[in-house]
Short mmCIF file of N, CA and C in Angstrom, two decimals:
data_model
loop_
_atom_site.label_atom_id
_atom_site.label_comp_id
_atom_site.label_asym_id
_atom_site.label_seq_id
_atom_site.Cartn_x
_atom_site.Cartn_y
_atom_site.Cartn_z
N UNK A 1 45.12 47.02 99.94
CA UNK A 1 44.12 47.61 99.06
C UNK A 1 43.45 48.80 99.75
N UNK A 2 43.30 49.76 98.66
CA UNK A 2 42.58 51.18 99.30
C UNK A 2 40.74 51.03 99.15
N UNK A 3 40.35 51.23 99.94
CA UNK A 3 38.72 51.26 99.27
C UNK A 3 38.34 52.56 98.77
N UNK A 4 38.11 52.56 97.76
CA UNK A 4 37.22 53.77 96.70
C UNK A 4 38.21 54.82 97.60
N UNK A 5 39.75 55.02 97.09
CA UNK A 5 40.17 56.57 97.50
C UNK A 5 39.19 57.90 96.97
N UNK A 6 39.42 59.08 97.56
CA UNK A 6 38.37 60.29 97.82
C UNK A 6 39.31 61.34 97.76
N UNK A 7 39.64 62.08 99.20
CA UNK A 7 39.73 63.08 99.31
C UNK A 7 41.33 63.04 99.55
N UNK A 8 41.78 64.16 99.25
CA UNK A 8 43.39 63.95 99.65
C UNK A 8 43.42 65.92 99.75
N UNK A 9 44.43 65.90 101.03
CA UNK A 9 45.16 67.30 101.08
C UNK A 9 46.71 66.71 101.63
N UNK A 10 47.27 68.39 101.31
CA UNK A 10 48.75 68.29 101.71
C UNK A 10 49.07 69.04 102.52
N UNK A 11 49.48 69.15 103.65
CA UNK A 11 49.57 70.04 105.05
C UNK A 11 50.92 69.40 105.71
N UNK A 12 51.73 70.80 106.20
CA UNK A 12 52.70 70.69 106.66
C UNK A 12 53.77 69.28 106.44
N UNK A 13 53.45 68.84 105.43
CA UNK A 13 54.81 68.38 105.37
C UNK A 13 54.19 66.66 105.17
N UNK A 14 52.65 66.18 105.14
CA UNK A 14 52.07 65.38 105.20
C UNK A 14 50.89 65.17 104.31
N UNK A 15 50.59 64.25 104.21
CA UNK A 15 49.66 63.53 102.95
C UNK A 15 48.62 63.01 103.66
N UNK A 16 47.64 63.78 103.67
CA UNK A 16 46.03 62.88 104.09
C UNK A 16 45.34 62.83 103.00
N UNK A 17 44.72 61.67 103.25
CA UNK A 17 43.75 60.82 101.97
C UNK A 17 42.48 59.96 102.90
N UNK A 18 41.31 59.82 102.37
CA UNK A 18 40.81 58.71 102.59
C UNK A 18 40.57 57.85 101.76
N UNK A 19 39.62 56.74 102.24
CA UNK A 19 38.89 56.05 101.44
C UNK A 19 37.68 55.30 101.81
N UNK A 20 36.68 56.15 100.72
CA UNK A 20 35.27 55.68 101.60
C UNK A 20 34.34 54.95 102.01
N UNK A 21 34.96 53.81 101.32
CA UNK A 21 34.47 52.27 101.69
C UNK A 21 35.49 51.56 102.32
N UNK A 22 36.68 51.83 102.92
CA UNK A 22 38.02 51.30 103.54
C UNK A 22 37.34 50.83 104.93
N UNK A 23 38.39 49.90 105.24
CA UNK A 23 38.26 48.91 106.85
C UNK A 23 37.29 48.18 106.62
N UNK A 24 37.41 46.87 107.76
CA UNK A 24 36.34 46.46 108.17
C UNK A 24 35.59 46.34 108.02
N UNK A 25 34.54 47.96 108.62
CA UNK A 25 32.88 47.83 108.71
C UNK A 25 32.74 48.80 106.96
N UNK A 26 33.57 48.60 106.41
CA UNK A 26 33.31 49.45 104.60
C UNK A 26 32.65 50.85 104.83
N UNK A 27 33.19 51.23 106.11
CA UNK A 27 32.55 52.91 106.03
C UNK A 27 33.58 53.53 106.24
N UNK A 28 35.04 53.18 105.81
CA UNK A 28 36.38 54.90 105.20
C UNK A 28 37.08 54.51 106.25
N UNK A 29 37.81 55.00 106.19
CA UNK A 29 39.48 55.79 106.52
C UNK A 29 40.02 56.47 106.19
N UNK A 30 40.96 56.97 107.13
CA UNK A 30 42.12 58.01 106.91
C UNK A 30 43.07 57.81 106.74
N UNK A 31 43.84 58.19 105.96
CA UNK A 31 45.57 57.89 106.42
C UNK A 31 46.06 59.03 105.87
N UNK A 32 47.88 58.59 106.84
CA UNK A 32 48.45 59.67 106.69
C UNK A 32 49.78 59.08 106.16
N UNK A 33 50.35 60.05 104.88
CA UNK A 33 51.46 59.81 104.92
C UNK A 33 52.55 60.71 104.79
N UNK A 34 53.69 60.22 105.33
CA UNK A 34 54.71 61.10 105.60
C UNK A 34 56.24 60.70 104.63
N UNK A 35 55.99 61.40 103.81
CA UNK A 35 56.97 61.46 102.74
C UNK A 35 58.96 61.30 103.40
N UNK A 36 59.32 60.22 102.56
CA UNK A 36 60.53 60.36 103.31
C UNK A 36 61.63 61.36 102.70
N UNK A 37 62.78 61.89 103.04
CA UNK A 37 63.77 62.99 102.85
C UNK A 37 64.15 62.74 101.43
N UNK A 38 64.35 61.42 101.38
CA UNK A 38 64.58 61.16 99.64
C UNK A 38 63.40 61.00 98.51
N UNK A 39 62.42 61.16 98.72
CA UNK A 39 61.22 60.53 98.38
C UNK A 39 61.23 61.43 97.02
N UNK A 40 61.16 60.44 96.30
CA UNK A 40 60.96 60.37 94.17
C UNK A 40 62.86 60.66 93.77
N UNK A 41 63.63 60.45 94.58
CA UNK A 41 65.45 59.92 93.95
C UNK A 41 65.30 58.61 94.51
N UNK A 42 66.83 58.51 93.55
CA UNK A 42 66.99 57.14 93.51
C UNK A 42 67.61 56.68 94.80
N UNK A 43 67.65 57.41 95.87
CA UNK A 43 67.86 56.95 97.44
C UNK A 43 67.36 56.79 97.98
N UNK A 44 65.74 56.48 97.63
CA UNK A 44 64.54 57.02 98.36
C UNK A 44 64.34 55.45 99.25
N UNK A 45 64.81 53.89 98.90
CA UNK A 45 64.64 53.09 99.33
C UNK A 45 65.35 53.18 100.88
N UNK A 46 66.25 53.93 100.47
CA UNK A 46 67.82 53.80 102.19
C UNK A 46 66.74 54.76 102.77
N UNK A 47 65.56 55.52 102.64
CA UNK A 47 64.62 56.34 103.73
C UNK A 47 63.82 56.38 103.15
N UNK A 48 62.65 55.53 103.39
CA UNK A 48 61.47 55.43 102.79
C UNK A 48 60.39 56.46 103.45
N UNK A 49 58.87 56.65 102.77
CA UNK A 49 58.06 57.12 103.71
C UNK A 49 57.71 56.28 104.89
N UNK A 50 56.52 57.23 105.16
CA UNK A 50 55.19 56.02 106.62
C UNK A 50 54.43 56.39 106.15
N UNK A 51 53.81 55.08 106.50
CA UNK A 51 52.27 55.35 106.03
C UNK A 51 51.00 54.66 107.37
N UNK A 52 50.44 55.78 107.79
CA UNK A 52 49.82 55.46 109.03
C UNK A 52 48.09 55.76 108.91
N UNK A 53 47.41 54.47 109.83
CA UNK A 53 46.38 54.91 109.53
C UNK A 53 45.75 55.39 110.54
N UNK A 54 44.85 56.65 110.06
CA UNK A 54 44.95 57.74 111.23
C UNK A 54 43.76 57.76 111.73
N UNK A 55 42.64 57.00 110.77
CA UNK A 55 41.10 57.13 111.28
C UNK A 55 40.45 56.07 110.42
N UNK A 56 40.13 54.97 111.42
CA UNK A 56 39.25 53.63 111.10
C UNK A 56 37.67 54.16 111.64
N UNK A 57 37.01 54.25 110.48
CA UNK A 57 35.73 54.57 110.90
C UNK A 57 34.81 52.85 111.39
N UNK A 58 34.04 53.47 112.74
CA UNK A 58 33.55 51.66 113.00
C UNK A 58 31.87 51.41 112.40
N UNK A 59 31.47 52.90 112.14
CA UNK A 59 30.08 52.69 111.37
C UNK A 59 29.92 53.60 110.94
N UNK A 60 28.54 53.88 110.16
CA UNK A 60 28.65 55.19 109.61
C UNK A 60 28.07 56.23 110.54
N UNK A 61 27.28 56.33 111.76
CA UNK A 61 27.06 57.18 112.47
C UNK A 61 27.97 58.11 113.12
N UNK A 62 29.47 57.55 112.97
CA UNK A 62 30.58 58.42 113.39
C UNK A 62 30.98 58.98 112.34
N UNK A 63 31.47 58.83 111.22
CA UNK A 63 31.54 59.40 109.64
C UNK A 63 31.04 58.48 108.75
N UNK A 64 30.01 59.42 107.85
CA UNK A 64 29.28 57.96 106.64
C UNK A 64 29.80 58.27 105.69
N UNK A 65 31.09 57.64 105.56
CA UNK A 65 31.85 57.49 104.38
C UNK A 65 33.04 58.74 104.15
N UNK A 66 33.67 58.82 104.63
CA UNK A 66 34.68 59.90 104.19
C UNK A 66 35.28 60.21 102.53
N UNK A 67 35.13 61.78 101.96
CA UNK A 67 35.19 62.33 101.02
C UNK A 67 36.28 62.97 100.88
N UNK A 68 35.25 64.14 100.27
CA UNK A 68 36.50 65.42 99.87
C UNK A 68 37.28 65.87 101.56
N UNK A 69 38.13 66.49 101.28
CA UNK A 69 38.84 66.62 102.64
C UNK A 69 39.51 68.17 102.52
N UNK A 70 39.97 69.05 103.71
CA UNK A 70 40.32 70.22 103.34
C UNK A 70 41.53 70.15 104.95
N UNK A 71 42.40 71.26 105.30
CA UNK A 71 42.87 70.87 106.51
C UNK A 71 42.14 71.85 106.78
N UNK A 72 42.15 73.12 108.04
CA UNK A 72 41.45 73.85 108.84
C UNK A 72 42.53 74.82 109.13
N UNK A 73 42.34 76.26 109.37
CA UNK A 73 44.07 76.82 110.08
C UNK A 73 43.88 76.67 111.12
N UNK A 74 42.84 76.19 112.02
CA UNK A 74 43.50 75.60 113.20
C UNK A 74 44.36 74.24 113.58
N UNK A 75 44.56 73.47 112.05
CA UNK A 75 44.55 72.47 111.94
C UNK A 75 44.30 70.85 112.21
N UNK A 76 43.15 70.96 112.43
CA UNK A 76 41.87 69.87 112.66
C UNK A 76 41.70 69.65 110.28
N UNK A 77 41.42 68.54 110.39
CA UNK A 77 40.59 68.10 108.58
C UNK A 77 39.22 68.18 108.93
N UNK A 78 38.63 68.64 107.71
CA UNK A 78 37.38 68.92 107.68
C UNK A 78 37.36 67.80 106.33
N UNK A 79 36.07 67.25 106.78
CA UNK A 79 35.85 65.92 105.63
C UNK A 79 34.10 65.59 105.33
N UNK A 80 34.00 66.11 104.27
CA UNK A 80 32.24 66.06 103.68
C UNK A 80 32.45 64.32 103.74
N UNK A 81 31.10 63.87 104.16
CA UNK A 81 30.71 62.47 104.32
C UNK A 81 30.10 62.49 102.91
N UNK A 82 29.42 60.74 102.24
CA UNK A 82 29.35 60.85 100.94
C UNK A 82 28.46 59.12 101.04
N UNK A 83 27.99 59.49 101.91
CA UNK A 83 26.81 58.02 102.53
C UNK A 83 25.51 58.40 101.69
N UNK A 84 25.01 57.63 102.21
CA UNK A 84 23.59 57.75 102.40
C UNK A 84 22.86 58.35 103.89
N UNK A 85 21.55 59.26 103.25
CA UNK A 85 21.34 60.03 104.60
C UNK A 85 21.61 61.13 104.76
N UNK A 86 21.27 61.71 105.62
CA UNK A 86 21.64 62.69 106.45
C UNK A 86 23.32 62.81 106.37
N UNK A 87 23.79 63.98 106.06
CA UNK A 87 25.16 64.55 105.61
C UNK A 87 25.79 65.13 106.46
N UNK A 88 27.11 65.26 106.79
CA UNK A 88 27.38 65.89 107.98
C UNK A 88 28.92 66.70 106.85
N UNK A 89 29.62 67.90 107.59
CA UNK A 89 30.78 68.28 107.35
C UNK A 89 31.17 67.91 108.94
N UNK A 90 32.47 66.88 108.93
CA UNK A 90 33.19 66.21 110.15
C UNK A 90 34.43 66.97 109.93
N UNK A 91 34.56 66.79 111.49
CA UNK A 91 36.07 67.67 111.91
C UNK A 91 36.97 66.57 112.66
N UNK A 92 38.01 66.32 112.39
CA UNK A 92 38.96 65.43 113.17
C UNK A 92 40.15 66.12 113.15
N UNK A 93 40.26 66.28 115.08
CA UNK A 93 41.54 67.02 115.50
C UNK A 93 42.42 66.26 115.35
N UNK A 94 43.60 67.04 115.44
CA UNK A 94 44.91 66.14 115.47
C UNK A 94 45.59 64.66 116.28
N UNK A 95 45.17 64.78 117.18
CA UNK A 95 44.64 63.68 117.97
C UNK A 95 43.65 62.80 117.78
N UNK A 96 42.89 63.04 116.43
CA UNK A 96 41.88 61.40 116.25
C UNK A 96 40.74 61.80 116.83
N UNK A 97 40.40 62.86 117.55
CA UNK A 97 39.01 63.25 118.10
C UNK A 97 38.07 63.29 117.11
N UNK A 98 36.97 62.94 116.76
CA UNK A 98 35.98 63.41 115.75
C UNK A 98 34.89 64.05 116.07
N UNK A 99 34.41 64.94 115.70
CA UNK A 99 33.27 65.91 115.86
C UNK A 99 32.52 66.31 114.59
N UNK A 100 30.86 66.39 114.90
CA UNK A 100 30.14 67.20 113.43
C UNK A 100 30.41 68.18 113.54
N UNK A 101 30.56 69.13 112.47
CA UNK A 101 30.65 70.77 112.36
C UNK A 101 29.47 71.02 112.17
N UNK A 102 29.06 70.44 110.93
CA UNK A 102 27.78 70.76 110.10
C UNK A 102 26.95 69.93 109.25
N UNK A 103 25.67 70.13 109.54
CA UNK A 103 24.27 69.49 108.52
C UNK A 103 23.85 69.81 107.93
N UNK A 104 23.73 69.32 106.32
CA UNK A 104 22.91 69.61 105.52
C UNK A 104 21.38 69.35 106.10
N UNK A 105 20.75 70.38 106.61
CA UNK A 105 19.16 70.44 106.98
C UNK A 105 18.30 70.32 105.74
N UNK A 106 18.97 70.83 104.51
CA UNK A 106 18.19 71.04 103.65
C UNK A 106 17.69 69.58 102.39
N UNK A 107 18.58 68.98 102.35
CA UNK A 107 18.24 67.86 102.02
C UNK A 107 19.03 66.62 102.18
N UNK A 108 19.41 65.69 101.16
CA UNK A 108 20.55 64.11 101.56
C UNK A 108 21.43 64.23 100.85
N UNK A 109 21.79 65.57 100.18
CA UNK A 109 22.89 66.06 99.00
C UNK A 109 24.46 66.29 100.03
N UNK A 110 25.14 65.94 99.31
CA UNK A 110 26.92 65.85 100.02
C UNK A 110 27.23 67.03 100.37
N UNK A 111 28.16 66.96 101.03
CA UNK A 111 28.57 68.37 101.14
C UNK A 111 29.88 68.27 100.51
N UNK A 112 30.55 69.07 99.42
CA UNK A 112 31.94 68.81 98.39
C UNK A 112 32.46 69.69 98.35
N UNK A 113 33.71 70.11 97.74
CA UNK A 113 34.58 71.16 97.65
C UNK A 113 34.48 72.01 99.13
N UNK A 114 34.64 71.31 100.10
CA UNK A 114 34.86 72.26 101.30
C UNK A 114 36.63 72.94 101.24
N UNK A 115 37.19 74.42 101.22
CA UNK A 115 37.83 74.78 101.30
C UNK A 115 37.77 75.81 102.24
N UNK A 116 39.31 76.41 102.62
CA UNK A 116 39.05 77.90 102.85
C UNK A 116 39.84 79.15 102.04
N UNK A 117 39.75 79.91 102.43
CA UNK A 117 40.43 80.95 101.78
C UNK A 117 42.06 81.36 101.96
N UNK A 118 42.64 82.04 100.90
CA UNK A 118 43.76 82.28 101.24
C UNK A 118 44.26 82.72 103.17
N UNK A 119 43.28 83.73 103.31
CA UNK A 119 43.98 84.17 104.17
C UNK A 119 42.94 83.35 105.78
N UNK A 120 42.45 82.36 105.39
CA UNK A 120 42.00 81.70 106.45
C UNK A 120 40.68 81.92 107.37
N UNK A 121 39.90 83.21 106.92
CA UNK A 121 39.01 83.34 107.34
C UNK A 121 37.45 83.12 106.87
N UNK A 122 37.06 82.46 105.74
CA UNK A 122 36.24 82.03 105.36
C UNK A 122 36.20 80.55 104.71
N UNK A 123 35.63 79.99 105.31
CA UNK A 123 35.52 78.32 104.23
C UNK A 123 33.70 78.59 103.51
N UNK A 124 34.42 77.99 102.53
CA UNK A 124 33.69 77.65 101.05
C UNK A 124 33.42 76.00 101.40
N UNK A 125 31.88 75.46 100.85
CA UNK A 125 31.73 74.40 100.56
C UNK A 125 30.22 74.29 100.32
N UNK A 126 29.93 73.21 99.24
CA UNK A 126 29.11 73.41 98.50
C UNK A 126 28.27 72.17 98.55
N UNK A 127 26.74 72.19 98.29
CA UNK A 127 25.96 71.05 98.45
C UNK A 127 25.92 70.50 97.03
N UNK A 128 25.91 69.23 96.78
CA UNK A 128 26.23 68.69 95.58
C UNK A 128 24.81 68.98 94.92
N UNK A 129 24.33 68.21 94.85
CA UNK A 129 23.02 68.15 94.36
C UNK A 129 22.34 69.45 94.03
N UNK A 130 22.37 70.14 94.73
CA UNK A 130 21.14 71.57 95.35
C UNK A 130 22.55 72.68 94.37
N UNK A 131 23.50 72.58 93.85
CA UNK A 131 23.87 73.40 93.50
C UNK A 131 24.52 74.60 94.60
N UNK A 132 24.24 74.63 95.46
CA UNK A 132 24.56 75.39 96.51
C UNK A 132 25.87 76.09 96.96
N UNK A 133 26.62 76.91 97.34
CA UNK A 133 27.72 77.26 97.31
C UNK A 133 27.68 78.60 98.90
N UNK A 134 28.34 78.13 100.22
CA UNK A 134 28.41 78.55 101.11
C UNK A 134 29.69 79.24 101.26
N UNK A 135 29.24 80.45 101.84
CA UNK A 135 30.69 80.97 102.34
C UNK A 135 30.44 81.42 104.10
N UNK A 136 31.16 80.87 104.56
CA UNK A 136 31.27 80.44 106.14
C UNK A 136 32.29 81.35 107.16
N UNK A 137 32.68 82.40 107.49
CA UNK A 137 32.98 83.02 108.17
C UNK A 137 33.00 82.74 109.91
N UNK A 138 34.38 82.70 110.46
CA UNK A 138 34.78 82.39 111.72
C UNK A 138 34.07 82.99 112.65
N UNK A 139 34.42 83.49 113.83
CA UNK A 139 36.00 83.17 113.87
C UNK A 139 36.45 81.87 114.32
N UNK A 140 37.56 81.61 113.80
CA UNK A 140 38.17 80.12 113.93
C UNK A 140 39.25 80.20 114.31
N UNK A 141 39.29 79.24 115.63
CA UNK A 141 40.09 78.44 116.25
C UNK A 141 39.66 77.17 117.31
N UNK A 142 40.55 76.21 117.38
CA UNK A 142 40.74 75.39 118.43
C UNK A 142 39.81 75.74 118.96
N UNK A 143 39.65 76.75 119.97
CA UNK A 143 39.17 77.02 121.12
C UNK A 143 37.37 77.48 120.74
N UNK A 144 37.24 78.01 119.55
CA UNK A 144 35.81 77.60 119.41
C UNK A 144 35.07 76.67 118.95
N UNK A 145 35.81 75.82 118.42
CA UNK A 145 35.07 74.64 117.99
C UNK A 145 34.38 73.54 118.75
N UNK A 146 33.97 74.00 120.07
CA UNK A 146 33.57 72.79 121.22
C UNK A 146 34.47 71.81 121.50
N UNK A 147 33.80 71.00 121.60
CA UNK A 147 34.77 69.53 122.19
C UNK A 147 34.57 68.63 121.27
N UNK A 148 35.16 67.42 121.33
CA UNK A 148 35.66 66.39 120.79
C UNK A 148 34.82 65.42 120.44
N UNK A 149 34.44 64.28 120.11
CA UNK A 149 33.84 63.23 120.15
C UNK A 149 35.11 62.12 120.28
N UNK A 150 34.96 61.88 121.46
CA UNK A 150 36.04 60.67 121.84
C UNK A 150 36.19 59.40 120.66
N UNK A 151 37.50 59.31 119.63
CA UNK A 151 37.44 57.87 118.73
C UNK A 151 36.93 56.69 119.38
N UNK A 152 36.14 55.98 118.52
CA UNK A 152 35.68 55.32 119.18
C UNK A 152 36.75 53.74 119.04
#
């Protein structure tokens, strides 16, 4: 069983989704899935997909509740939380690292429709509530985004 699926993107060749009451402690997950060579013919059983789970959240102080989801061109997911509280836009590198990007200072409204732009240099994302609509300018990569927050 999925808890309350959310956010889903499609990147390189892979399927991320969460769900924001999933695991355990009912605060989300990630997963990933990886479509197999036959996947939607009728051969698709002789090579099936995987389906892996890529991020067990253990409370909500590390992500409160995972949402909408976007990938990054550095490719890290960016994932608006959808708790209660204080709101964060979370970054999880490819490796399972998790980090905040960003806080809503302004009030306990989500942060939704986080995207970026065609050509990768601006992300869009918007405060639910407050109506709000950000456009976010780099520069972006890996290498500026600080460090990690070790999975816990």
């Amino acid at each position: 069983l999925f808890g309350s699926g959310e956010g889903m993107v499609f990147d390189d060749g892979i399927v991320y989704f969460d769900c924001t009451n999933g695991g355990p402690a009912v605060a989300g997950q990630v997963w990933k899935y990886f479509p197999g060579p036959k996947e939607g013919s009728a051969a698709e059983n002789g090579s099936p997909g995987r389906l892996e789970l890529f991020v067990e959240v253990p409370n909500v102080q590390v992500i409160n509740h995972p949402d909408q989801m976007t990938m990054t061109p550095w490719g890290d997911l960016f994932i608006c939380e959808d708790g209660k509280g204080v709101q964060h836009l979370v970054g999880v590198t490819p490796a399972g690292g998790i980090y905040r990007f960003a806080r809503n200072a302004k009030d306990e409204s989500e942060f939704t429709g986080v995207c970026f732009s065609p050509d990768g240099l601006t992300m869009f994302v918007n405060f639910q509530e407050a109506g709000l609509t950000f456009a976010v300018t780099g520069p972006w990569s890996a290498q500026t985004m600080g460090q990690s927050i070790k999975r816990p």
